[in-house]
PDB file of C-alpha atoms in Angstrom:
ATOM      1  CA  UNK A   1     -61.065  28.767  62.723  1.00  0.00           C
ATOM      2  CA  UNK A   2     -62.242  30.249  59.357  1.00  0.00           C
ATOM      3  CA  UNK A   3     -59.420  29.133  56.298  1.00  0.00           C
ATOM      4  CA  UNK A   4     -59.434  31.298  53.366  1.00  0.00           C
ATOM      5  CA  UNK A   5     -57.692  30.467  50.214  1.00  0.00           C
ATOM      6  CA  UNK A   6     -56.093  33.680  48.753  1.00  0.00           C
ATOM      7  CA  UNK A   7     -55.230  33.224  45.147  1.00  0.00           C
ATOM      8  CA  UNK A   8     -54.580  34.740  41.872  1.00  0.00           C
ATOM      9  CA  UNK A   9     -52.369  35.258  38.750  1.00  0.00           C
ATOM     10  CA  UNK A  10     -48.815  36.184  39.437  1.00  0.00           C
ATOM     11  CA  UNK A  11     -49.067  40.564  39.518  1.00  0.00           C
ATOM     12  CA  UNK A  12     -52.400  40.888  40.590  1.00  0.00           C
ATOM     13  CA  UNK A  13     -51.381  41.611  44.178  1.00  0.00           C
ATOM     14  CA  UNK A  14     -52.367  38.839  46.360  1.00  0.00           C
ATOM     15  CA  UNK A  15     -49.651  39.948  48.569  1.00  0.00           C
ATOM     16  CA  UNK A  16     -51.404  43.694  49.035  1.00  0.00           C
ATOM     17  CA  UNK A  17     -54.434  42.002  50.110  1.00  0.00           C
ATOM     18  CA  UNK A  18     -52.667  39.352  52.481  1.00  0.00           C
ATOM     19  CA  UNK A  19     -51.169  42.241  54.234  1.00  0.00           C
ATOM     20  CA  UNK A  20     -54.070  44.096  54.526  1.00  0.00           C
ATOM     21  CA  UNK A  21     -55.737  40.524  56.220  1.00  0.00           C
ATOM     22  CA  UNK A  22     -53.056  40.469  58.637  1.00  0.00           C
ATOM     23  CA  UNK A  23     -53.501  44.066  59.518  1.00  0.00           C
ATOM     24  CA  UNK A  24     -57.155  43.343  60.405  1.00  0.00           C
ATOM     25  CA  UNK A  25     -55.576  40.034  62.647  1.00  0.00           C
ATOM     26  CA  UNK A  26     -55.650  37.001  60.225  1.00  0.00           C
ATOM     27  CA  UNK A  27     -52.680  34.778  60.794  1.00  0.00           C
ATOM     28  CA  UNK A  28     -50.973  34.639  56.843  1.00  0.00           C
ATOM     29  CA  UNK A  29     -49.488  30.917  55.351  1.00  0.00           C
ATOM     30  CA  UNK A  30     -47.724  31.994  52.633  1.00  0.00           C
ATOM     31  CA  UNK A  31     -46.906  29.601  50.170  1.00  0.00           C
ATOM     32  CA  UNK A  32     -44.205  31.410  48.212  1.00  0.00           C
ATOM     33  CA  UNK A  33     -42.227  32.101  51.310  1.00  0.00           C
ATOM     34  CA  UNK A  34     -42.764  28.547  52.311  1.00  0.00           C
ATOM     35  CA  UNK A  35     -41.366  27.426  48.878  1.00  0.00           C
ATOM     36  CA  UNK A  36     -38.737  30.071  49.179  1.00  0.00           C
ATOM     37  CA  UNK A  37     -37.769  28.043  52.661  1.00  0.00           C
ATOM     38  CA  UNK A  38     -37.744  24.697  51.286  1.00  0.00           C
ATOM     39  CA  UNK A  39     -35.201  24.947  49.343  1.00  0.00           C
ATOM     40  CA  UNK A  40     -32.771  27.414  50.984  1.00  0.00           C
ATOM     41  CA  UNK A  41     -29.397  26.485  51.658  1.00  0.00           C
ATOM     42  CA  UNK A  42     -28.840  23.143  53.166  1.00  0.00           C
ATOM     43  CA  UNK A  43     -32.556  22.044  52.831  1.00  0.00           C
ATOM     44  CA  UNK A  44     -32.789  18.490  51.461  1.00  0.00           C
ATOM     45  CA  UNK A  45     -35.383  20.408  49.004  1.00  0.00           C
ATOM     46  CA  UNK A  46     -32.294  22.395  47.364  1.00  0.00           C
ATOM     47  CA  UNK A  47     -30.154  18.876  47.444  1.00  0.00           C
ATOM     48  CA  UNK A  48     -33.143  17.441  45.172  1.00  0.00           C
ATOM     49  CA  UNK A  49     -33.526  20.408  42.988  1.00  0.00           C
ATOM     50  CA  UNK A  50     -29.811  20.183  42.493  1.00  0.00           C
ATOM     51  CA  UNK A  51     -29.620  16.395  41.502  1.00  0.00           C
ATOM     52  CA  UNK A  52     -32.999  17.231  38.958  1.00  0.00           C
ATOM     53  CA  UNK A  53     -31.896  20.276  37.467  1.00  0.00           C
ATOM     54  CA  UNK A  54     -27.819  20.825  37.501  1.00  0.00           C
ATOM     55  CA  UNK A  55     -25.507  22.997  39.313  1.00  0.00           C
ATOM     56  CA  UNK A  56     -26.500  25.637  36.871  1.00  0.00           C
ATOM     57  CA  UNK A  57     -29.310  26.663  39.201  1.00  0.00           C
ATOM     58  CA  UNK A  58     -26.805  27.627  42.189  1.00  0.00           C
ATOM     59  CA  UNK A  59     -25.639  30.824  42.457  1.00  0.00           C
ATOM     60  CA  UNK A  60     -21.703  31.271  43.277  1.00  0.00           C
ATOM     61  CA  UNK A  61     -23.040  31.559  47.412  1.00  0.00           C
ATOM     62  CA  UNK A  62     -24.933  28.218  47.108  1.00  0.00           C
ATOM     63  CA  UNK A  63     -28.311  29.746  46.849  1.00  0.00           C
ATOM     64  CA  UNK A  64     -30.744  28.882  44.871  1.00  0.00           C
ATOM     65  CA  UNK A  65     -30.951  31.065  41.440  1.00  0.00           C
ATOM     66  CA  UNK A  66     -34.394  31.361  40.947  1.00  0.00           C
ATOM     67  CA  UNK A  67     -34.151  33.253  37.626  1.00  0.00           C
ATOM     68  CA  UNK A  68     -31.913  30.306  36.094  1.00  0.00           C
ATOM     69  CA  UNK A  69     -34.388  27.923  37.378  1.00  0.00           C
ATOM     70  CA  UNK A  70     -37.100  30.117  35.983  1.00  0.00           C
ATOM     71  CA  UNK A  71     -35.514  30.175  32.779  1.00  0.00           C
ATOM     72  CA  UNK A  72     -35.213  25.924  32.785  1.00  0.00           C
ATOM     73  CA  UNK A  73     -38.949  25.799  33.748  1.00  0.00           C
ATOM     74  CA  UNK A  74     -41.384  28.170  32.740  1.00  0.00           C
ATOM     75  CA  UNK A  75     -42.581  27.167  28.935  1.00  0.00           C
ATOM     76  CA  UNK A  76     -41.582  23.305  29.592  1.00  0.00           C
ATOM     77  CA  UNK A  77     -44.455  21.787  31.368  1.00  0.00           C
ATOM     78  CA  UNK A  78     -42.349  18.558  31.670  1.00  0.00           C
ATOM     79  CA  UNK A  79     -39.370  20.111  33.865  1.00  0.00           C
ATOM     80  CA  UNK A  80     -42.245  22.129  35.884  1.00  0.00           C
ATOM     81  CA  UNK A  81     -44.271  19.010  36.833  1.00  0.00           C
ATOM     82  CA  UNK A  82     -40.673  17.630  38.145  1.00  0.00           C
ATOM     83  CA  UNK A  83     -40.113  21.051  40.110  1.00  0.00           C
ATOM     84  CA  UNK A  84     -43.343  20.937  41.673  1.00  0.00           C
ATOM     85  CA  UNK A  85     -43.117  16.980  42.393  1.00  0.00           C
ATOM     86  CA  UNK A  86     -40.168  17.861  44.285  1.00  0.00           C
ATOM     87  CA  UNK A  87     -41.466  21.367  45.620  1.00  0.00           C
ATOM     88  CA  UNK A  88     -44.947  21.073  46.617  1.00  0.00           C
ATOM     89  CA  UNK A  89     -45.329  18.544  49.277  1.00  0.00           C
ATOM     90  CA  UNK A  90     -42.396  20.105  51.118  1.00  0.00           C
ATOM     91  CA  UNK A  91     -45.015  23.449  50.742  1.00  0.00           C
ATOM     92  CA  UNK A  92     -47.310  21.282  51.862  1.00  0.00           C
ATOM     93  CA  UNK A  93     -46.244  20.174  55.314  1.00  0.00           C
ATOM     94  CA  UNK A  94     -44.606  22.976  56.182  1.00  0.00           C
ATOM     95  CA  UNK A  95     -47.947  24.506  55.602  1.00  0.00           C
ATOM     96  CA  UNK A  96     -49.802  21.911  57.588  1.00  0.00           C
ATOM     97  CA  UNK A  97     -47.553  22.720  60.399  1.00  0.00           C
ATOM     98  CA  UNK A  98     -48.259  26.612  60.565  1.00  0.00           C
ATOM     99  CA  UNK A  99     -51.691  25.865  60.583  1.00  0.00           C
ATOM    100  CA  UNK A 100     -51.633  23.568  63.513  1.00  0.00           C
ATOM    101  CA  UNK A 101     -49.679  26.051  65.230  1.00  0.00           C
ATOM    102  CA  UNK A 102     -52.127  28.570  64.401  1.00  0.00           C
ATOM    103  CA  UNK A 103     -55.379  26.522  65.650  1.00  0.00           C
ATOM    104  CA  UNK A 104     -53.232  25.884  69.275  1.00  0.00           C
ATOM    105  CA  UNK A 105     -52.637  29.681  69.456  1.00  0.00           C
ATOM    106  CA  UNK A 106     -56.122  30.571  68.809  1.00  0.00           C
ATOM    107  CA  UNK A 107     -56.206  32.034  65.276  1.00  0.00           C
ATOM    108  CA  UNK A 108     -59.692  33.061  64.044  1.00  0.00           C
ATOM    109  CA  UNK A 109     -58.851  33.407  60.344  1.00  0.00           C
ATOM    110  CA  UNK A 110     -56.412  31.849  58.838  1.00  0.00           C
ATOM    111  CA  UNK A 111     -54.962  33.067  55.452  1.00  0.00           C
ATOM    112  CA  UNK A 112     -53.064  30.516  52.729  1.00  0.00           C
ATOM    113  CA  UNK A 113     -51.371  32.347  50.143  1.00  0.00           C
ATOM    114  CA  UNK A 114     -51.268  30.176  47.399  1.00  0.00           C
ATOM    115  CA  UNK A 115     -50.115  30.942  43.823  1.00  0.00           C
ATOM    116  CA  UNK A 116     -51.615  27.406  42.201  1.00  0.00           C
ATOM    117  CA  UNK A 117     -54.303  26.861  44.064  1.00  0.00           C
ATOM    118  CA  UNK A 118     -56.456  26.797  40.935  1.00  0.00           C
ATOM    119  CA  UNK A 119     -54.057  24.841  39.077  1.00  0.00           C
ATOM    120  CA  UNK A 120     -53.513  21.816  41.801  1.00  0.00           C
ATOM    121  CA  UNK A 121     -57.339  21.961  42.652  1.00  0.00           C
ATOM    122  CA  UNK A 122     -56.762  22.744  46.287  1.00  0.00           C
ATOM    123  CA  UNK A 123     -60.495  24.825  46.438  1.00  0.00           C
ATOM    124  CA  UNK A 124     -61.928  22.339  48.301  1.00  0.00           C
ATOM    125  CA  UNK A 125     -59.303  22.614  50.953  1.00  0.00           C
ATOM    126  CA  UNK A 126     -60.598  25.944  52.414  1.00  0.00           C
ATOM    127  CA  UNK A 127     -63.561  27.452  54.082  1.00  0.00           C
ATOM    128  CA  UNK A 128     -63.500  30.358  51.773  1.00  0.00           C
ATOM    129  CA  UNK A 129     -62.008  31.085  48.480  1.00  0.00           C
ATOM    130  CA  UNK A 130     -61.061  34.930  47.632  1.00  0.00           C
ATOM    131  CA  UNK A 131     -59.689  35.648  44.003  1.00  0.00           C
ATOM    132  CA  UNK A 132     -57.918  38.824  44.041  1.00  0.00           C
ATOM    133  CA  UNK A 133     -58.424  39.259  39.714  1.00  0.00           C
ATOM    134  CA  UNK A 134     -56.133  41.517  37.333  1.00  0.00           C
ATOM    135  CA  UNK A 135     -56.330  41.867  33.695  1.00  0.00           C
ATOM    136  CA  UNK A 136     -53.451  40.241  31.768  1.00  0.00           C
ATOM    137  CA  UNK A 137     -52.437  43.256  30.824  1.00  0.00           C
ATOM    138  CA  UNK A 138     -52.130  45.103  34.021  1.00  0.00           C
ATOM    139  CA  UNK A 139     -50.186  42.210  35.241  1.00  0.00           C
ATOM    140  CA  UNK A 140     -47.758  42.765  32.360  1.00  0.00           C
ATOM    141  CA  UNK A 141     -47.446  46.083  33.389  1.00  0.00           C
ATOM    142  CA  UNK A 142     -46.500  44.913  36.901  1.00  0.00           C
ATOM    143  CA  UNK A 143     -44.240  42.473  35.847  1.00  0.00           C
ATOM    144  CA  UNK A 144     -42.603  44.259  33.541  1.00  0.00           C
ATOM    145  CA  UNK A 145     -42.641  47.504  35.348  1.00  0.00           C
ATOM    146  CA  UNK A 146     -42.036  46.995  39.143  1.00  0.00           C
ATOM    147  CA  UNK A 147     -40.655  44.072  38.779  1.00  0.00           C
ATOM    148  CA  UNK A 148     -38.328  44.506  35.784  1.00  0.00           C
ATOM    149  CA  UNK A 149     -38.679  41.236  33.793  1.00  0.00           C
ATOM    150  CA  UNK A 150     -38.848  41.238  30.586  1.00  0.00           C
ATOM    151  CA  UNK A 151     -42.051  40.936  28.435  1.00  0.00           C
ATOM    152  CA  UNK A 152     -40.937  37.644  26.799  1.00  0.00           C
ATOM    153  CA  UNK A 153     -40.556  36.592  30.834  1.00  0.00           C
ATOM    154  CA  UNK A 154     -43.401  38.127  32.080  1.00  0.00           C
ATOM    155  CA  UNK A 155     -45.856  36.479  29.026  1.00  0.00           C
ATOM    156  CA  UNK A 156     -44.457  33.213  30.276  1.00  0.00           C
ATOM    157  CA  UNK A 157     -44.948  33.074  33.662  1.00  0.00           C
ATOM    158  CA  UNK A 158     -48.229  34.623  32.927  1.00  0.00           C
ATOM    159  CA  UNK A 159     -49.174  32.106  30.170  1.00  0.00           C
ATOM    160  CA  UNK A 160     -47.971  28.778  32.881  1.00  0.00           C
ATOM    161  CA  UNK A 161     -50.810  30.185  35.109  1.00  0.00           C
ATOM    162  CA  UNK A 162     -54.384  28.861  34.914  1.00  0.00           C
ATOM    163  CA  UNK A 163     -56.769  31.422  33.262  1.00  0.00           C
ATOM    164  CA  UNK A 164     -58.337  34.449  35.291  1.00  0.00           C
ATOM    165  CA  UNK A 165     -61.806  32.954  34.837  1.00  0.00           C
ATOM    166  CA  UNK A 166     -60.544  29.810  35.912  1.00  0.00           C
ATOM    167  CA  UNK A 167     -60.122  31.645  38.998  1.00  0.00           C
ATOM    168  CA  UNK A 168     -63.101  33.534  39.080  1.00  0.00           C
ATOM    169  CA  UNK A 169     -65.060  30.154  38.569  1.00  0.00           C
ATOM    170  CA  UNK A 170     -64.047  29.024  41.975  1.00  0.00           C
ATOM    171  CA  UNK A 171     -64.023  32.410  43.910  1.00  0.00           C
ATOM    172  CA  UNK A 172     -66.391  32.975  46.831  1.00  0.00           C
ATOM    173  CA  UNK A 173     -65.090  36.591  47.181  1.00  0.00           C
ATOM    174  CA  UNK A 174     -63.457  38.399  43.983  1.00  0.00           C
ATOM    175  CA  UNK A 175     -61.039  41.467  45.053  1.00  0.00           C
ATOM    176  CA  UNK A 176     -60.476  43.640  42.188  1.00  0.00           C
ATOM    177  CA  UNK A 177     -56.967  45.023  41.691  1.00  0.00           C
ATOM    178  CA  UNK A 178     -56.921  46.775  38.017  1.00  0.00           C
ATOM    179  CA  UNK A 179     -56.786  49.771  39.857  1.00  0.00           C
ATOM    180  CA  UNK A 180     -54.665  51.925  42.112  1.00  0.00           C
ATOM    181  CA  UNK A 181     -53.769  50.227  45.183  1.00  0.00           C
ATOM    182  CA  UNK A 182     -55.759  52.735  46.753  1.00  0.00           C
ATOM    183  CA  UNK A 183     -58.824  51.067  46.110  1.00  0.00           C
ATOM    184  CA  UNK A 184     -58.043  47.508  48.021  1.00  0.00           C
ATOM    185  CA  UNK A 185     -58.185  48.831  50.893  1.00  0.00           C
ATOM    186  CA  UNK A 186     -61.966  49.030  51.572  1.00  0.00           C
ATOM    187  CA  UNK A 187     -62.375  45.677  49.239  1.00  0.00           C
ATOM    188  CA  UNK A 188     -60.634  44.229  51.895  1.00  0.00           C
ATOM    189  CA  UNK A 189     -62.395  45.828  54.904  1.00  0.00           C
ATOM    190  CA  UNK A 190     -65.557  44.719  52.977  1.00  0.00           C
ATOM    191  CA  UNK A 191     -63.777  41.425  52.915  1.00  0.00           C
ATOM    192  CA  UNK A 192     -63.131  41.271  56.319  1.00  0.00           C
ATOM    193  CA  UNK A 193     -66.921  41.987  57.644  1.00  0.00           C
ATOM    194  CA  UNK A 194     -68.242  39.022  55.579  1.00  0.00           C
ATOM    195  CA  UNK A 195     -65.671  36.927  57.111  1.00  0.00           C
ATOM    196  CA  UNK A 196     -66.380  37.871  60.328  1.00  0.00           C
ATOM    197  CA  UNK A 197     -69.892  37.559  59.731  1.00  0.00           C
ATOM    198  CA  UNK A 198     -69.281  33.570  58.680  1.00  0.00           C
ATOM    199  CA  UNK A 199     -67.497  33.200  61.643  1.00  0.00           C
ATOM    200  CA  UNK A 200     -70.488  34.702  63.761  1.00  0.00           C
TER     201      UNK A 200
END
């Protein structure tokens, strides 16, 4: 089984290019779901984000309010390290459990989504590494566009992110996305060849 690590900076459309690997039959571990699943309602991963951050980050139906928590977070590197203490190795095995699950069912190529994967210097942990790379301004544009933040929001999120040549310095494959979605479509056909061909 072939593991590719599928990362870039928040807007640049990792999640295009994921589906697109799944279309072609890659089994997808997505890391942002998996965080979204740790800490849903009645996890013991929303009990610890309560007792770190307040009740101020529950919304009146005892979810999770990810924009409050957002707000708390993103610019203070202190209260984001204590997030992501709490946050990442629940990620983490729930990850290492869809990827055993994966290898008993016979999965060729197996996709991991992952946001930080630059930041927490998780290269090493894959077969493959594929940067899909965006300008910082067309991820504004996203951001601020599609996905109606604002631009003091969007700059922040953007700025907690590791650099896109940080990215790039670790890539294997690069999958450019400054342009029309469109064009990803044979990048990732491309994509999928040279993986194939690794696998022989």
């Amino acid at each position: 089984m072939l593991t590719v690590g599928l990362t870039g900076g928040i807007g640049s459309g990792k999640s295009a290019v994921s589906a697109l690997l799944v279309a072609h039959g890659a089994v997808l571990v997505d890391a942002d779901l998996n965080a979204r699943a740790v800490v849903a309602r009645g996890t013991p991963g929303l009990a610890a984000v309560l007792e770190e951050f307040g009740p101020q980050v529950l919304t009146p139906e005892g979810d999770l309010d990810r924009e409050a928590l957002g707000r708390i977070v993103f610019g203070d590197p202190d209260r984001l390290a204590r997030l992501n203490a709490i946050v990442h190795p629940l990620v983490g095995a729930e990850a290492a459990r869809q990827t055993e699950h994966a290898r008993e069912a016979g999965a060729t190529v197996l996709v991991h989504d992952v946001p930080l994967l630059v930041e927490n210097g998780l290269q090493d942990l894959y077969d493959v590494v594929v940067v899909v790379s965006a300008s910082p301004q067309t991820q504004l544009d996203r951001l601020t566009g599609l996905r109606g933040m604002s631009t003091e929001d969007a700059h922040a999120r953007i700025a907690a992110q590791a650099p896109l040549a940080a990215k790039l310095a670790v890539a294997d494959y690069v999958i450019d996305n400054d342009g029309p979605q469109a064009d990803l479509a044979p990048q990732v056909d491309r994509l999928w060849e040279q993986l194939q061909a690794r696998l022989g």
